[in-house]
Amino acid sequence: MSHKSPKDFFRPLAVGAPAPLREIPARPSRAIHFFDPSNEKMAAKIPGMIGTVDVLLGNLEDAVKADNKVAAREGLVKIAQNTDFGPTQLWTRINALDSPWVLDDLTTLVPAIGDKLDVIMVPKVQGAEDIHYVDRLLAQLEAKAGITKPILVHAILETARGVANVEEICGASPRMQGLSLGPADLAADRKMKTTRVGGGHPGYLVRQDPPKDELGVSRIDAQRAIFQQDLWHYTIAKMVDACATHGIYPYYGPFGDIADVVACEDQFRNAFLLGCVGTWSLHPKQIAIANRVFSPSVEDIAHARRVVAAMGDGTGAVMIDGKMEDDASLKQCLVLVELAEKLAEIDPDLKAQYDAIETVEA
Ligand code: GLV
Ligand code: MG
């Protein structure tokens, strides 16, 4: 098989389309807040949310009723045309590639608001062929509409085949911006036996060993600690590796139990610790959780700055509070410090908190 030359990936796929980007910008995207543009009450709140959330996403796919698909598409066009988004990114989630709506989604949105859309989220991606289809079509539409900045593509990881093909999906186009976990569709597609949207499950657990009685017999009916395990650990870790390999960004997805802000925070934090840069928000109260969780803590930044200061040229080893730090732990600290700097540029409250950290001599 003859493969496309790496050089060709950076040529536009249609005459007159903007040149693909060589790097995906690391724009803060802690919360991707979903709204239904066909819901007028919700849509009216969007201008007021600018600056309070990193990404606003007009959702056209699941959770929008079939009867409202056209209203959602047109609502998004109207909102985008009438709103200055300032520092906030505008994304959309189009309908699935096998649906009756997606062609009109793309052929309507790109000419009407293609200059305002930062990222198009594509659901139910199965393999590189899905990204290739969207890639070429976007180039044609961009060329026709005279769009000068390439629209980026984000895939939802929510089919078993998509997970199996995650690396080729990430590398399928220079437009690829990132991936989100889609736990609800993924559970169904894999035939997992859950009925939830994201989060843990009380049945997925490990149990402490039974204690033994004086004769050495295991008391299996004794009270034993159980620990719920994370159903999504494998997929998130796999997604993070694939994204890091290709220089794009991984995200958690939806957490459906809006009332359980505690478990939501745990799930988001697990994703942050494993390498994700953000998550979806399905309700305004999840924005606050995401902004908190996906920003490095003041304690972590205080420690990271001490390590950076103590490590001088970045080689060798030092002891700080009884712990060994070296070139590799310095690199971890720099990930946090650089993220904090990026976030401080757009979040004045966070900037004030980081600025207030006292420099402690190591
Ligand atoms: C999101 O789209 C999901 O299916 O979880
Ligand atoms: Mg889904």
Short mmCIF file of C-alpha atoms and ligand atoms in Angstrom, two decimals:
data_model
loop_
_atom_site.label_atom_id
_atom_site.label_comp_id
_atom_site.label_asym_id
_atom_site.label_seq_id
_atom_site.Cartn_x
_atom_site.Cartn_y
_atom_site.Cartn_z
CA MET A 1 0.00 0.00 0.00
CA SER A 2 1.30 3.42 -0.85
CA HIS A 3 0.88 5.85 2.04
CA LYS A 4 0.33 9.58 1.80
CA SER A 5 3.56 11.48 2.30
CA PRO A 6 3.75 13.28 5.68
CA LYS A 7 4.27 16.53 3.74
CA ASP A 8 0.90 16.18 2.08
CA PHE A 9 -0.91 16.26 5.39
CA PHE A 10 -0.14 19.99 5.54
CA ARG A 11 -1.54 20.81 2.11
CA PRO A 12 -5.17 21.98 2.04
CA LEU A 13 -7.59 19.27 0.87
CA ALA A 14 -9.37 21.71 -1.45
CA VAL A 15 -8.08 24.53 -3.62
CA GLY A 16 -8.58 27.75 -1.70
CA ALA A 17 -9.02 26.15 1.73
CA PRO A 18 -6.83 27.49 4.57
CA ALA A 19 -3.57 25.65 5.21
CA PRO A 20 -3.80 23.13 8.06
CA LEU A 21 -2.23 24.14 11.37
CA ARG A 22 1.05 22.48 12.36
CA GLU A 23 0.36 22.74 16.08
CA ILE A 24 -2.95 22.64 17.87
CA PRO A 25 -3.09 25.71 20.10
CA ALA A 26 -3.24 24.90 23.83
CA ARG A 27 -6.24 27.10 24.55
CA PRO A 28 -7.80 26.67 27.98
CA SER A 29 -10.82 24.40 27.71
CA ARG A 30 -11.51 23.20 31.24
CA ALA A 31 -15.28 23.13 30.74
CA ILE A 32 -17.04 22.56 27.43
CA HIS A 33 -20.53 23.75 28.32
CA PHE A 34 -23.28 22.12 26.27
CA PHE A 35 -26.39 24.05 25.32
CA ASP A 36 -29.36 23.22 23.12
CA PRO A 37 -29.70 26.08 20.62
CA SER A 38 -33.33 25.12 19.95
CA ASN A 39 -34.20 25.87 23.56
CA GLU A 40 -34.87 29.61 23.55
CA LYS A 41 -34.59 30.00 27.31
CA MET A 42 -31.19 28.31 27.29
CA ALA A 43 -30.04 30.21 24.20
CA ALA A 44 -30.94 33.56 25.77
CA LYS A 45 -28.48 32.85 28.59
CA ILE A 46 -25.52 32.22 26.28
CA PRO A 47 -24.30 35.82 25.79
CA GLY A 48 -24.25 36.26 29.59
CA MET A 49 -22.02 33.20 29.98
CA ILE A 50 -19.19 34.56 27.85
CA GLY A 51 -16.04 34.90 29.90
CA THR A 52 -17.37 32.58 32.63
CA VAL A 53 -16.64 29.36 30.76
CA ASP A 54 -13.80 28.38 28.46
CA VAL A 55 -15.94 26.74 25.75
CA LEU A 56 -19.60 27.10 24.79
CA LEU A 57 -20.84 24.22 22.63
CA GLY A 58 -24.04 24.35 20.62
CA ASN A 59 -25.25 20.76 20.66
CA LEU A 60 -27.12 19.44 17.63
CA GLU A 61 -26.85 15.69 18.31
CA ASP A 62 -28.21 13.47 21.09
CA ALA A 63 -30.40 15.19 23.70
CA VAL A 64 -31.90 17.33 20.89
CA LYS A 65 -35.22 15.84 19.76
CA ALA A 66 -35.55 14.84 16.10
CA ASP A 67 -38.29 17.43 15.67
CA ASN A 68 -35.94 20.15 16.93
CA LYS A 69 -32.89 19.35 14.79
CA VAL A 70 -33.53 22.14 12.28
CA ALA A 71 -34.42 24.64 15.02
CA ALA A 72 -31.20 23.77 16.87
CA ARG A 73 -29.08 24.27 13.74
CA GLU A 74 -30.77 27.57 12.91
CA GLY A 75 -30.66 28.68 16.53
CA LEU A 76 -26.92 28.11 16.60
CA VAL A 77 -26.44 30.15 13.43
CA LYS A 78 -28.45 33.00 14.93
CA ILE A 79 -26.62 32.98 18.26
CA ALA A 80 -23.21 32.80 16.60
CA GLN A 81 -23.97 35.61 14.15
CA ASN A 82 -25.31 37.91 16.85
CA THR A 83 -22.74 37.28 19.57
CA ASP A 84 -19.17 38.40 20.12
CA PHE A 85 -17.59 35.48 21.95
CA GLY A 86 -14.53 37.37 23.14
CA PRO A 87 -12.18 34.99 24.96
CA THR A 88 -14.69 32.12 24.96
CA GLN A 89 -14.41 29.46 22.28
CA LEU A 90 -17.44 28.40 20.25
CA TRP A 91 -17.75 24.73 19.42
CA THR A 92 -20.58 22.64 18.04
CA ARG A 93 -21.44 18.94 18.14
CA ILE A 94 -22.87 17.91 14.79
CA ASN A 95 -25.11 14.93 14.23
CA ALA A 96 -23.62 11.50 13.56
CA LEU A 97 -22.17 10.86 10.10
CA ASP A 98 -24.84 8.24 9.29
CA SER A 99 -27.74 10.47 10.37
CA PRO A 100 -30.13 12.31 8.05
CA TRP A 101 -29.09 15.70 9.51
CA VAL A 102 -25.31 15.89 9.36
CA LEU A 103 -24.88 16.98 5.74
CA ASP A 104 -27.18 19.96 6.31
CA ASP A 105 -25.44 20.66 9.62
CA LEU A 106 -22.10 21.08 7.86
CA THR A 107 -23.29 22.76 4.69
CA THR A 108 -25.31 25.28 6.75
CA LEU A 109 -22.87 25.98 9.58
CA VAL A 110 -19.62 26.42 7.66
CA PRO A 111 -20.80 29.15 5.25
CA ALA A 112 -22.91 30.89 7.90
CA ILE A 113 -20.64 30.83 10.96
CA GLY A 114 -17.46 28.99 9.91
CA ASP A 115 -15.36 32.02 10.84
CA LYS A 116 -16.71 31.86 14.41
CA LEU A 117 -16.55 28.11 14.99
CA ASP A 118 -13.32 26.97 16.63
CA VAL A 119 -14.01 23.25 16.81
CA ILE A 120 -16.54 20.79 15.41
CA MET A 121 -17.16 17.78 17.60
CA VAL A 122 -17.95 14.64 15.62
CA PRO A 123 -19.83 11.91 17.51
CA LYS A 124 -19.63 8.12 17.18
CA VAL A 125 -16.34 8.16 15.27
CA GLN A 126 -15.35 4.63 14.27
CA GLY A 127 -12.04 5.05 12.50
CA ALA A 128 -9.79 7.29 10.44
CA GLU A 129 -12.23 7.06 7.48
CA ASP A 130 -14.79 9.14 9.40
CA ILE A 131 -12.24 11.89 10.02
CA HIS A 132 -11.08 11.78 6.38
CA TYR A 133 -14.65 12.33 5.22
CA VAL A 134 -15.17 15.35 7.48
CA ASP A 135 -11.69 16.68 6.69
CA ARG A 136 -12.27 16.86 2.92
CA LEU A 137 -15.81 18.15 3.21
CA LEU A 138 -14.71 20.90 5.60
CA ALA A 139 -11.92 21.92 3.23
CA GLN A 140 -14.38 22.18 0.34
CA LEU A 141 -16.84 24.19 2.40
CA GLU A 142 -14.12 26.44 3.83
CA ALA A 143 -12.80 27.13 0.32
CA LYS A 144 -16.25 27.95 -0.99
CA ALA A 145 -17.03 30.23 1.96
CA GLY A 146 -13.63 31.93 1.97
CA ILE A 147 -12.84 30.86 5.54
CA THR A 148 -9.25 31.76 6.42
CA LYS A 149 -8.73 29.80 9.65
CA PRO A 150 -9.12 26.01 9.54
CA ILE A 151 -11.96 24.66 11.64
CA LEU A 152 -10.62 22.01 14.02
CA VAL A 153 -12.16 18.59 14.61
CA HIS A 154 -12.77 16.82 17.89
CA ALA A 155 -13.88 13.17 17.96
CA ILE A 156 -15.98 11.53 20.64
CA LEU A 157 -14.65 8.14 21.68
CA GLU A 158 -17.93 6.30 22.09
CA THR A 159 -17.83 3.14 20.01
CA ALA A 160 -15.87 -0.04 20.64
CA ARG A 161 -14.28 0.24 17.20
CA GLY A 162 -13.40 3.86 17.86
CA VAL A 163 -11.54 2.83 21.00
CA ALA A 164 -9.76 0.05 19.09
CA ASN A 165 -8.78 2.62 16.42
CA VAL A 166 -8.04 5.52 18.74
CA GLU A 167 -4.49 6.10 17.52
CA GLU A 168 -5.37 6.25 13.83
CA ILE A 169 -8.26 8.60 14.65
CA CYS A 170 -5.91 11.01 16.45
CA GLY A 171 -3.48 10.94 13.53
CA ALA A 172 -6.05 11.08 10.73
CA SER A 173 -5.84 14.82 10.06
CA PRO A 174 -3.94 17.92 11.19
CA ARG A 175 -7.39 19.26 12.10
CA MET A 176 -7.64 16.83 15.00
CA GLN A 177 -7.85 18.94 18.15
CA GLY A 178 -8.77 16.32 20.72
CA LEU A 179 -10.94 13.48 21.94
CA SER A 180 -13.66 13.18 24.54
CA LEU A 181 -14.85 10.08 26.29
CA GLY A 182 -18.50 9.33 25.48
CA PRO A 183 -19.34 6.93 28.30
CA ALA A 184 -23.05 6.59 27.56
CA ASP A 185 -22.81 5.55 23.90
CA LEU A 186 -19.62 3.61 24.56
CA ALA A 187 -21.31 1.57 27.29
CA ALA A 188 -24.17 0.71 24.94
CA ASP A 189 -21.92 -0.07 22.00
CA ARG A 190 -19.70 -2.32 24.09
CA LYS A 191 -22.74 -3.96 25.68
CA MET A 192 -21.63 -2.95 29.14
CA LYS A 193 -24.44 -3.64 31.62
CA THR A 194 -24.76 -0.14 33.04
CA THR A 195 -27.57 2.39 32.69
CA ARG A 196 -25.72 5.59 33.66
CA VAL A 197 -24.05 8.53 31.92
CA GLY A 198 -20.47 8.41 33.17
CA GLY A 199 -19.25 7.87 36.69
CA GLY A 200 -18.68 4.76 38.77
CA HIS A 201 -20.91 1.82 39.56
CA PRO A 202 -21.46 0.14 42.93
CA GLY A 203 -21.29 -3.30 41.32
CA TYR A 204 -17.84 -2.74 39.82
CA LEU A 205 -15.64 -3.24 42.85
CA VAL A 206 -12.93 -5.14 44.63
CA ARG A 207 -13.44 -6.57 48.10
CA GLN A 208 -11.02 -6.87 50.95
CA ASP A 209 -9.88 -10.45 51.73
CA PRO A 210 -11.97 -12.26 54.36
CA PRO A 211 -10.55 -12.39 57.89
CA LYS A 212 -9.70 -15.88 59.24
CA ASP A 213 -11.13 -17.31 62.47
CA GLU A 214 -8.98 -19.00 65.16
CA LEU A 215 -9.02 -22.28 63.20
CA GLY A 216 -7.72 -20.50 60.09
CA VAL A 217 -11.05 -20.72 58.25
CA SER A 218 -11.95 -17.77 56.02
CA ARG A 219 -15.04 -15.90 57.28
CA ILE A 220 -16.42 -14.87 53.92
CA ASP A 221 -19.58 -13.46 55.55
CA ALA A 222 -17.61 -11.05 57.78
CA GLN A 223 -17.88 -7.31 57.26
CA ARG A 224 -15.28 -6.42 54.61
CA ALA A 225 -14.29 -3.17 53.01
CA ILE A 226 -15.18 -2.77 49.35
CA PHE A 227 -13.72 -0.24 46.96
CA GLN A 228 -15.60 0.93 43.92
CA GLN A 229 -13.38 0.81 40.84
CA ASP A 230 -13.37 3.19 37.91
CA LEU A 231 -15.18 1.74 34.88
CA TRP A 232 -13.52 4.33 32.64
CA HIS A 233 -9.92 4.04 33.70
CA TYR A 234 -8.81 1.87 30.80
CA THR A 235 -10.44 3.99 28.13
CA ILE A 236 -9.28 7.31 29.55
CA ALA A 237 -5.71 6.09 29.92
CA LYS A 238 -5.73 4.77 26.35
CA MET A 239 -7.20 8.05 25.09
CA VAL A 240 -4.60 10.11 26.96
CA ASP A 241 -1.71 8.13 25.45
CA ALA A 242 -3.13 8.40 21.94
CA CYS A 243 -3.71 12.16 22.29
CA ALA A 244 -0.27 12.84 23.80
CA THR A 245 1.33 10.81 21.00
CA HIS A 246 -0.33 13.03 18.41
CA GLY A 247 -0.07 16.40 20.18
CA ILE A 248 -3.82 16.78 20.71
CA TYR A 249 -5.97 17.10 23.84
CA PRO A 250 -7.97 14.53 25.84
CA TYR A 251 -11.19 15.34 27.74
CA TYR A 252 -13.54 13.54 30.09
CA GLY A 253 -17.12 13.66 28.80
CA PRO A 254 -20.56 13.88 30.33
CA PHE A 255 -21.36 13.18 33.98
CA GLY A 256 -25.09 12.66 34.06
CA ASP A 257 -25.84 12.75 37.80
CA ILE A 258 -26.09 16.53 38.02
CA ALA A 259 -27.12 16.47 41.70
CA ASP A 260 -24.09 14.42 42.79
CA VAL A 261 -21.53 17.19 42.61
CA VAL A 262 -19.19 15.21 44.88
CA ALA A 263 -18.88 12.14 42.65
CA CYS A 264 -18.73 14.42 39.62
CA GLU A 265 -15.74 16.21 41.10
CA ASP A 266 -14.02 12.87 41.84
CA GLN A 267 -14.53 11.66 38.29
CA PHE A 268 -13.29 14.93 36.81
CA ARG A 269 -10.26 14.92 39.10
CA ASN A 270 -9.31 11.37 38.13
CA ALA A 271 -9.37 12.48 34.50
CA PHE A 272 -7.28 15.59 35.29
CA LEU A 273 -4.68 13.54 37.18
CA LEU A 274 -4.46 11.05 34.31
CA GLY A 275 -3.76 13.82 31.79
CA CYS A 276 -7.07 15.22 30.55
CA VAL A 277 -7.27 19.00 30.04
CA GLY A 278 -11.01 19.43 30.54
CA THR A 279 -14.45 17.92 30.53
CA TRP A 280 -18.03 18.52 29.44
CA SER A 281 -20.47 20.50 31.52
CA LEU A 282 -24.16 19.64 31.25
CA HIS A 283 -25.33 22.12 33.87
CA PRO A 284 -23.95 25.49 35.01
CA LYS A 285 -22.95 23.99 38.36
CA GLN A 286 -20.60 21.59 36.59
CA ILE A 287 -18.71 24.58 35.10
CA ALA A 288 -17.54 25.64 38.55
CA ILE A 289 -16.45 22.07 39.34
CA ALA A 290 -14.54 21.75 36.07
CA ASN A 291 -12.85 25.13 36.41
CA ARG A 292 -11.67 24.19 39.89
CA VAL A 293 -10.59 20.65 39.08
CA PHE A 294 -8.83 21.32 35.77
CA SER A 295 -6.78 24.21 37.20
CA PRO A 296 -3.67 23.20 39.16
CA SER A 297 -4.15 23.80 42.90
CA VAL A 298 -2.32 26.63 44.65
CA GLU A 299 -0.49 24.01 46.76
CA ASP A 300 0.72 22.17 43.65
CA ILE A 301 1.91 25.39 42.04
CA ALA A 302 3.69 26.48 45.24
CA HIS A 303 5.50 23.14 45.33
CA ALA A 304 6.20 23.11 41.60
CA ARG A 305 7.76 26.57 41.74
CA ARG A 306 10.02 25.49 44.62
CA VAL A 307 11.21 22.52 42.57
CA VAL A 308 11.79 24.71 39.51
CA ALA A 309 13.78 27.22 41.58
CA ALA A 310 15.81 24.51 43.34
CA MET A 311 16.64 22.57 40.17
CA GLY A 312 18.62 25.39 38.56
CA ASP A 313 19.63 24.23 35.08
CA GLY A 314 17.20 21.33 35.32
CA THR A 315 19.71 18.53 35.83
CA GLY A 316 20.79 16.59 38.90
CA ALA A 317 18.85 15.93 42.08
CA VAL A 318 17.80 17.92 45.16
CA MET A 319 16.00 17.07 48.39
CA ILE A 320 12.87 19.10 49.24
CA ASP A 321 10.94 18.28 52.44
CA GLY A 322 12.64 14.89 52.57
CA LYS A 323 11.71 13.96 49.00
CA MET A 324 14.03 13.44 46.05
CA GLU A 325 13.41 15.68 43.05
CA ASP A 326 15.26 15.31 39.75
CA ASP A 327 15.06 16.09 36.04
CA ALA A 328 11.92 14.01 35.65
CA SER A 329 9.98 15.41 38.60
CA LEU A 330 11.00 18.87 37.40
CA LYS A 331 9.35 18.09 34.05
CA GLN A 332 6.14 17.14 35.87
CA CYS A 333 6.29 20.41 37.79
CA LEU A 334 6.76 22.35 34.55
CA VAL A 335 3.58 20.80 33.11
CA LEU A 336 1.68 22.29 36.04
CA VAL A 337 3.47 25.65 36.01
CA GLU A 338 2.94 26.10 32.26
CA LEU A 339 -0.73 25.17 32.57
CA ALA A 340 -1.14 27.63 35.44
CA GLU A 341 0.42 30.41 33.33
CA LYS A 342 -1.95 29.69 30.43
CA LEU A 343 -4.98 29.67 32.70
CA ALA A 344 -3.89 32.83 34.55
CA GLU A 345 -3.96 34.69 31.23
CA ILE A 346 -7.72 34.19 30.96
CA ASP A 347 -8.83 33.76 34.58
CA PRO A 348 -8.14 36.80 36.80
CA ASP A 349 -9.27 35.06 40.03
CA LEU A 350 -6.89 32.21 39.40
CA LYS A 351 -4.11 34.64 38.51
CA ALA A 352 -4.60 36.43 41.83
CA GLN A 353 -4.36 33.11 43.70
CA TYR A 354 -1.20 32.05 41.90
CA ASP A 355 0.34 35.54 42.27
CA ALA A 356 -0.27 35.43 46.03
CA ILE A 357 1.88 32.31 46.46
CA GLU A 358 4.90 33.22 48.53
CA THR A 359 8.19 32.09 47.16
CA VAL A 360 9.75 29.76 49.68
CA GLU A 361 13.48 29.15 49.53
CA ALA A 362 14.05 25.50 48.86
C1 GLV B 1 -21.76 11.22 24.98
O1 GLV B 1 -22.09 11.59 23.90
C2 GLV B 1 -21.96 9.90 25.46
O2 GLV B 1 -22.52 9.10 24.69
O3 GLV B 1 -21.56 9.62 26.60
MG MG B 2 -22.96 10.00 22.78
#
